[in-house]
GROMACS .gro file of C-alpha atoms in nm:
model
  278
    1MET     CA    1   0.301   0.396  -2.143
    2ALA     CA    2   0.145   0.384  -1.797
    3ARG     CA    3  -0.146   0.142  -1.766
    4ARG     CA    4  -0.247   0.200  -1.407
    5SER     CA    5  -0.627   0.205  -1.432
    6VAL     CA    6  -0.843  -0.008  -1.662
    7LEU     CA    7  -1.205   0.108  -1.652
    8PHE     CA    8  -1.488  -0.108  -1.786
    9ALA     CA    9  -1.800   0.033  -1.950
   10PRO     CA   10  -2.095  -0.175  -2.076
   11GLY     CA   11  -2.096  -0.192  -2.454
   12ASP     CA   12  -2.470  -0.152  -2.486
   13GLN     CA   13  -2.489   0.181  -2.300
   14GLN     CA   14  -2.367   0.458  -2.527
   15GLU     CA   15  -2.381   0.731  -2.264
   16LEU     CA   16  -2.156   0.533  -2.030
   17LEU     CA   17  -1.907   0.463  -2.309
   18TYR     CA   18  -1.866   0.836  -2.371
   19LYS     CA   19  -1.852   0.906  -1.998
   20ALA     CA   20  -1.582   0.646  -1.936
   21ALA     CA   21  -1.369   0.786  -2.218
   22LYS     CA   22  -1.370   1.128  -2.049
   23THR     CA   23  -1.226   0.995  -1.724
   24SER     CA   24  -0.857   0.989  -1.637
   25ALA     CA   25  -0.839   0.612  -1.679
   26ASP     CA   26  -0.536   0.493  -1.873
   27ILE     CA   27  -0.742   0.228  -2.053
   28VAL     CA   28  -1.117   0.220  -2.108
   29VAL     CA   29  -1.270  -0.116  -2.197
   30PHE     CA   30  -1.585  -0.119  -2.409
   31ASP     CA   31  -1.726  -0.445  -2.276
   32LEU     CA   32  -1.909  -0.686  -2.507
   33GLU     CA   33  -1.881  -0.979  -2.266
   34ASP     CA   34  -1.989  -0.989  -1.900
   35ALA     CA   35  -2.160  -0.650  -1.901
   36VAL     CA   36  -2.388  -0.749  -2.189
   37GLY     CA   37  -2.638  -1.032  -2.205
   38PRO     CA   38  -2.611  -1.270  -2.503
   39ALA     CA   39  -2.936  -1.143  -2.654
   40GLU     CA   40  -2.812  -0.784  -2.639
   41THR     CA   41  -2.468  -0.849  -2.786
   42PRO     CA   42  -2.556  -0.765  -3.151
   43ALA     CA   43  -2.703  -0.432  -3.043
   44ALA     CA   44  -2.401  -0.368  -2.820
   45ARG     CA   45  -2.167  -0.418  -3.117
   46THR     CA   46  -2.361  -0.156  -3.307
   47THR     CA   47  -2.345   0.081  -3.009
   48VAL     CA   48  -1.968   0.040  -2.974
   49LYS     CA   49  -1.925   0.097  -3.346
   50SER     CA   50  -2.138   0.413  -3.331
   51VAL     CA   51  -1.905   0.561  -3.071
   52LEU     CA   52  -1.593   0.462  -3.265
   53ASP     CA   53  -1.752   0.610  -3.580
   54ASP     CA   54  -1.817   0.946  -3.413
   55SER     CA   55  -1.576   1.195  -3.572
   56SER     CA   56  -1.578   1.402  -3.254
   57PHE     CA   57  -1.474   1.105  -3.040
   58ASP     CA   58  -1.113   1.179  -2.945
   59PRO     CA   59  -1.038   0.992  -2.620
   60ASP     CA   60  -0.727   1.040  -2.410
   61PRO     CA   61  -0.736   0.684  -2.269
   62GLU     CA   62  -0.644   0.384  -2.478
   63ILE     CA   63  -0.967   0.228  -2.600
   64CYS     CA   64  -0.993  -0.147  -2.561
   65VAL     CA   65  -1.280  -0.377  -2.659
   66ARG     CA   66  -1.344  -0.691  -2.455
   67VAL     CA   67  -1.472  -0.938  -2.711
   68SER     CA   68  -1.784  -1.144  -2.661
   69ARG     CA   69  -1.852  -1.513  -2.695
   70ASP     CA   70  -1.841  -1.455  -3.073
   71PRO     CA   71  -1.515  -1.268  -3.137
   72VAL     CA   72  -1.539  -1.322  -3.513
   73ALA     CA   73  -1.859  -1.119  -3.531
   74ASP     CA   74  -1.706  -0.858  -3.299
   75CYS     CA   75  -1.397  -0.817  -3.517
   76GLU     CA   76  -1.603  -0.792  -3.836
   77ILE     CA   77  -1.792  -0.497  -3.686
   78LEU     CA   78  -1.483  -0.332  -3.536
   79ALA     CA   79  -1.308  -0.351  -3.874
   80THR     CA   80  -1.572  -0.121  -4.024
   81ALA     CA   81  -1.545   0.147  -3.754
   82ASN     CA   82  -1.387   0.484  -3.822
   83LEU     CA   83  -1.158   0.449  -3.518
   84SER     CA   84  -0.996   0.116  -3.442
   85PRO     CA   85  -0.948   0.021  -3.078
   86SER     CA   86  -0.594   0.041  -2.945
   87LEU     CA   87  -0.630  -0.294  -2.769
   88VAL     CA   88  -0.855  -0.597  -2.754
   89MET     CA   89  -0.920  -0.796  -2.437
   90LEU     CA   90  -0.963  -1.171  -2.448
   91PRO     CA   91  -1.183  -1.295  -2.162
   92LYS     CA   92  -1.122  -1.632  -2.002
   93ALA     CA   93  -0.792  -1.673  -2.184
   94ALA     CA   94  -0.701  -2.039  -2.143
   95SER     CA   95  -0.389  -2.080  -2.356
   96ALA     CA   96  -0.141  -1.916  -2.589
   97THR     CA   97  -0.332  -2.078  -2.874
   98ALA     CA   98  -0.646  -1.886  -2.776
   99VAL     CA   99  -0.453  -1.559  -2.781
  100GLU     CA  100  -0.299  -1.637  -3.118
  101SER     CA  101  -0.637  -1.742  -3.260
  102LEU     CA  102  -0.790  -1.407  -3.163
  103SER     CA  103  -0.490  -1.226  -3.310
  104GLU     CA  104  -0.540  -1.413  -3.638
  105THR     CA  105  -0.906  -1.312  -3.642
  106LEU     CA  106  -0.807  -0.950  -3.586
  107THR     CA  107  -0.549  -0.967  -3.865
  108ASP     CA  108  -0.796  -1.132  -4.103
  109ASN     CA  109  -1.020  -0.830  -4.051
  110GLY     CA  110  -0.743  -0.576  -4.104
  111LEU     CA  111  -0.704  -0.491  -3.736
  112ASP     CA  112  -0.367  -0.450  -3.568
  113CYS     CA  113  -0.448  -0.467  -3.197
  114PRO     CA  114  -0.230  -0.607  -2.920
  115ILE     CA  115  -0.418  -0.826  -2.674
  116ILE     CA  116  -0.484  -0.804  -2.302
  117ALA     CA  117  -0.533  -1.164  -2.193
  118LEU     CA  118  -0.763  -1.203  -1.896
  119CYS     CA  119  -0.662  -1.501  -1.679
  120GLU     CA  120  -0.977  -1.578  -1.483
  121THR     CA  121  -1.013  -1.954  -1.491
  122ALA     CA  122  -0.812  -2.233  -1.333
  123ARG     CA  123  -0.679  -2.333  -1.675
  124GLY     CA  124  -0.588  -1.975  -1.761
  125VAL     CA  125  -0.397  -1.921  -1.437
  126LEU     CA  126  -0.209  -2.249  -1.476
  127ASN     CA  127  -0.116  -2.145  -1.832
  128ALA     CA  128  -0.037  -1.783  -1.742
  129SER     CA  129   0.327  -1.813  -1.848
  130GLU     CA  130   0.254  -1.934  -2.199
  131ILE     CA  131  -0.028  -1.680  -2.232
  132ALA     CA  132   0.204  -1.396  -2.131
  133ASP     CA  133   0.474  -1.523  -2.369
  134ALA     CA  134   0.240  -1.527  -2.670
  135THR     CA  135   0.354  -1.268  -2.925
  136PRO     CA  136   0.021  -1.078  -2.945
  137THR     CA  137   0.000  -1.040  -2.564
  138THR     CA  138   0.080  -0.690  -2.438
  139ALA     CA  139  -0.067  -0.741  -2.091
  140ILE     CA  140  -0.224  -1.007  -1.876
  141ALA     CA  141  -0.496  -0.934  -1.625
  142PHE     CA  142  -0.602  -1.135  -1.323
  143GLY     CA  143  -0.976  -1.193  -1.291
  144GLY     CA  144  -1.033  -1.289  -0.930
  145GLU     CA  145  -1.412  -1.300  -0.924
  146ASP     CA  146  -1.451  -1.536  -1.219
  147LEU     CA  147  -1.165  -1.749  -1.091
  148ALA     CA  148  -1.333  -1.788  -0.752
  149ALA     CA  149  -1.650  -1.898  -0.928
  150ASP     CA  150  -1.455  -2.142  -1.144
  151LEU     CA  151  -1.285  -2.290  -0.838
  152GLY     CA  152  -1.596  -2.292  -0.622
  153ALA     CA  153  -1.396  -2.085  -0.373
  154THR     CA  154  -1.550  -1.861  -0.109
  155ARG     CA  155  -1.446  -1.499  -0.151
  156THR     CA  156  -1.312  -1.339   0.165
  157ALA     CA  157  -1.203  -0.987   0.252
  158ALA     CA  158  -0.845  -1.105   0.302
  159GLY     CA  159  -0.839  -1.271  -0.040
  160THR     CA  160  -0.616  -1.557   0.076
  161GLU     CA  161  -0.814  -1.801  -0.140
  162LEU     CA  162  -0.677  -1.622  -0.451
  163GLN     CA  163  -0.329  -1.530  -0.333
  164TYR     CA  164  -0.144  -1.809  -0.512
  165ALA     CA  165  -0.319  -1.737  -0.842
  166ARG     CA  166  -0.269  -1.363  -0.804
  167GLN     CA  167   0.104  -1.413  -0.756
  168ARG     CA  168   0.129  -1.667  -1.037
  169VAL     CA  169  -0.018  -1.419  -1.286
  170VAL     CA  170   0.210  -1.132  -1.189
  171LEU     CA  171   0.514  -1.363  -1.201
  172ALA     CA  172   0.418  -1.470  -1.554
  173ALA     CA  173   0.380  -1.109  -1.663
  174SER     CA  174   0.717  -1.012  -1.520
  175ALA     CA  175   0.893  -1.307  -1.682
  176ALA     CA  176   0.744  -1.215  -2.021
  177ASN     CA  177   0.800  -0.840  -1.969
  178VAL     CA  178   0.434  -0.752  -2.025
  179THR     CA  179   0.201  -0.538  -1.818
  180ALA     CA  180   0.032  -0.701  -1.517
  181ILE     CA  181  -0.317  -0.578  -1.427
  182ASP     CA  182  -0.485  -0.677  -1.101
  183THR     CA  183  -0.843  -0.785  -1.045
  184VAL     CA  184  -1.138  -0.554  -0.976
  185TYR     CA  185  -1.246  -0.439  -0.632
  186THR     CA  186  -1.620  -0.490  -0.645
  187ASP     CA  187  -1.738  -0.252  -0.369
  188PHE     CA  188  -1.699   0.078  -0.554
  189GLU     CA  189  -1.825   0.277  -0.253
  190ASP     CA  190  -1.547   0.143  -0.027
  191THR     CA  191  -1.256   0.372  -0.111
  192ASP     CA  192  -1.048   0.261   0.187
  193GLY     CA  193  -1.083  -0.103   0.086
  194LEU     CA  194  -0.994  -0.014  -0.273
  195LEU     CA  195  -0.679   0.169  -0.162
  196GLU     CA  196  -0.573  -0.125   0.053
  197ALA     CA  197  -0.629  -0.372  -0.231
  198THR     CA  198  -0.446  -0.147  -0.478
  199SER     CA  199  -0.152  -0.101  -0.242
  200SER     CA  200  -0.133  -0.478  -0.206
  201ALA     CA  201  -0.133  -0.520  -0.584
  202ARG     CA  202   0.149  -0.272  -0.629
  203LYS     CA  203   0.357  -0.443  -0.360
  204LEU     CA  204   0.311  -0.774  -0.543
  205GLY     CA  205   0.446  -0.616  -0.861
  206TYR     CA  206   0.129  -0.534  -1.052
  207ASP     CA  207   0.138  -0.232  -1.283
  208GLY     CA  208  -0.231  -0.146  -1.267
  209LYS     CA  209  -0.579  -0.249  -1.158
  210MET     CA  210  -0.916  -0.294  -1.322
  211ALA     CA  211  -1.206  -0.067  -1.221
  212ILE     CA  212  -1.580  -0.111  -1.249
  213HIS     CA  213  -1.680   0.249  -1.168
  214PRO     CA  214  -1.536   0.590  -1.262
  215ALA     CA  215  -1.504   0.677  -0.891
  216GLN     CA  216  -1.235   0.408  -0.861
  217VAL     CA  217  -1.007   0.555  -1.128
  218GLU     CA  218  -0.843   0.838  -0.935
  219PRO     CA  219  -0.761   0.630  -0.625
  220ILE     CA  220  -0.609   0.362  -0.847
  221ASN     CA  221  -0.407   0.614  -1.047
  222GLU     CA  222  -0.281   0.777  -0.730
  223ALA     CA  223  -0.177   0.446  -0.576
  224PHE     CA  224   0.018   0.341  -0.885
  225THR     CA  225   0.180   0.679  -0.946
  226PRO     CA  226   0.527   0.697  -0.789
  227GLU     CA  227   0.610   0.966  -0.534
  228GLN     CA  228   0.824   1.256  -0.653
  229SER     CA  229   1.115   1.129  -0.444
  230GLU     CA  230   1.094   0.792  -0.623
  231ILE     CA  231   1.090   0.963  -0.962
  232GLU     CA  232   1.393   1.175  -0.874
  233TRP     CA  233   1.585   0.868  -0.756
  234ALA     CA  234   1.494   0.670  -1.067
  235THR     CA  235   1.586   0.957  -1.300
  236THR     CA  236   1.926   0.992  -1.133
  237VAL     CA  237   1.990   0.619  -1.160
  238ILE     CA  238   1.899   0.600  -1.529
  239GLU     CA  239   2.110   0.904  -1.616
  240ALA     CA  240   2.407   0.758  -1.429
  241ALA     CA  241   2.361   0.419  -1.598
  242LYS     CA  242   2.416   0.581  -1.937
  243THR     CA  243   2.779   0.652  -1.848
  244HIS     CA  244   2.860   0.353  -1.627
  245ASP     CA  245   2.903  -0.020  -1.679
  246GLY     CA  246   2.851  -0.280  -1.410
  247VAL     CA  247   2.798  -0.170  -1.053
  248PHE     CA  248   2.820   0.203  -0.976
  249ARG     CA  249   2.742   0.443  -0.694
  250VAL     CA  250   2.458   0.695  -0.673
  251ASN     CA  251   2.429   0.906  -0.358
  252ASP     CA  252   2.612   0.649  -0.145
  253GLU     CA  253   2.397   0.365  -0.283
  254MET     CA  254   2.547   0.085  -0.492
  255ILE     CA  255   2.343   0.041  -0.811
  256ASP     CA  256   2.334  -0.280  -1.012
  257GLY     CA  257   2.112  -0.440  -1.276
  258PRO     CA  258   1.806  -0.511  -1.058
  259LEU     CA  259   1.799  -0.152  -0.928
  260ILE     CA  260   1.829  -0.015  -1.281
  261LYS     CA  261   1.528  -0.228  -1.378
  262GLN     CA  262   1.341  -0.098  -1.075
  263ALA     CA  263   1.422   0.260  -1.178
  264LYS     CA  264   1.286   0.197  -1.527
  265THR     CA  265   0.967   0.053  -1.378
  266ILE     CA  266   0.919   0.364  -1.164
  267LEU     CA  267   0.963   0.596  -1.462
  268ASN     CA  268   0.726   0.385  -1.672
  269ARG     CA  269   0.459   0.403  -1.403
  270ALA     CA  270   0.511   0.779  -1.392
  271GLY     CA  271   0.470   0.801  -1.769
  272ILE     CA  272   0.833   0.903  -1.818
  273THR     CA  273   1.069   0.729  -2.057
  274ASP     CA  274   1.435   0.689  -1.971
  275GLU     CA  275   1.525   0.921  -2.259
  276GLN     CA  276   1.349   1.208  -2.085
  277ASP     CA  277   1.501   1.416  -1.813
  278GLY     CA  278   1.201   1.367  -1.585
   0.00000   0.00000   0.00000
């Protein structure tokens, strides 16, 4: 399943929750954390539940809930909703233990939700490998803005102050074979800047990027969607791999294990499984 764009919507604003779910985002996050003040969190839980209880609510995106500072209360409410979220996001994930603790809370409430772990603190980035390896983790996301605040770093347009952390997170995701999601681009009116940042993320190996505004979804999706020529190459490689062992030739190109893996990644980003003919 392609997870190119991850769009956040504030959990206390019902209209925006519905609006986000009608976009072409691959994942929509109903946010009970940063987008909601502590005093408004109980009301936000009720708002999120009201949307999930709506019998006419039939979203195309995967629906994820980013839990608040009180995930136990969040899970108790989510467990009573008509529609369970597909995913839950753990903010400020610091360790594998934190991921497993949230998973236990979900299970205790009858919820079966894989977890997107958001690495956005110094501790979380340093522990990215163990976080990615945790059984409940289906994806890890890099939170650059919170990390900069945690470090006391000065944010720059070039982003060099976060480059090491950004690479560490994507390496951890690749090693654990989970989805890697890049940080937000905060200037939602700067499409050129967004495209540059998204292109950089894809070159680093990220599978998708978080978005803070619906206008960012299409540019992100486009940047992470392979070109038709890439899809055709990948499809040919995967088909040939079914009847060959070891190294083999495709259109005068020698294909080995790393290129087969690259072909599978391209098809996954295109939303095509290797059983399909493309």
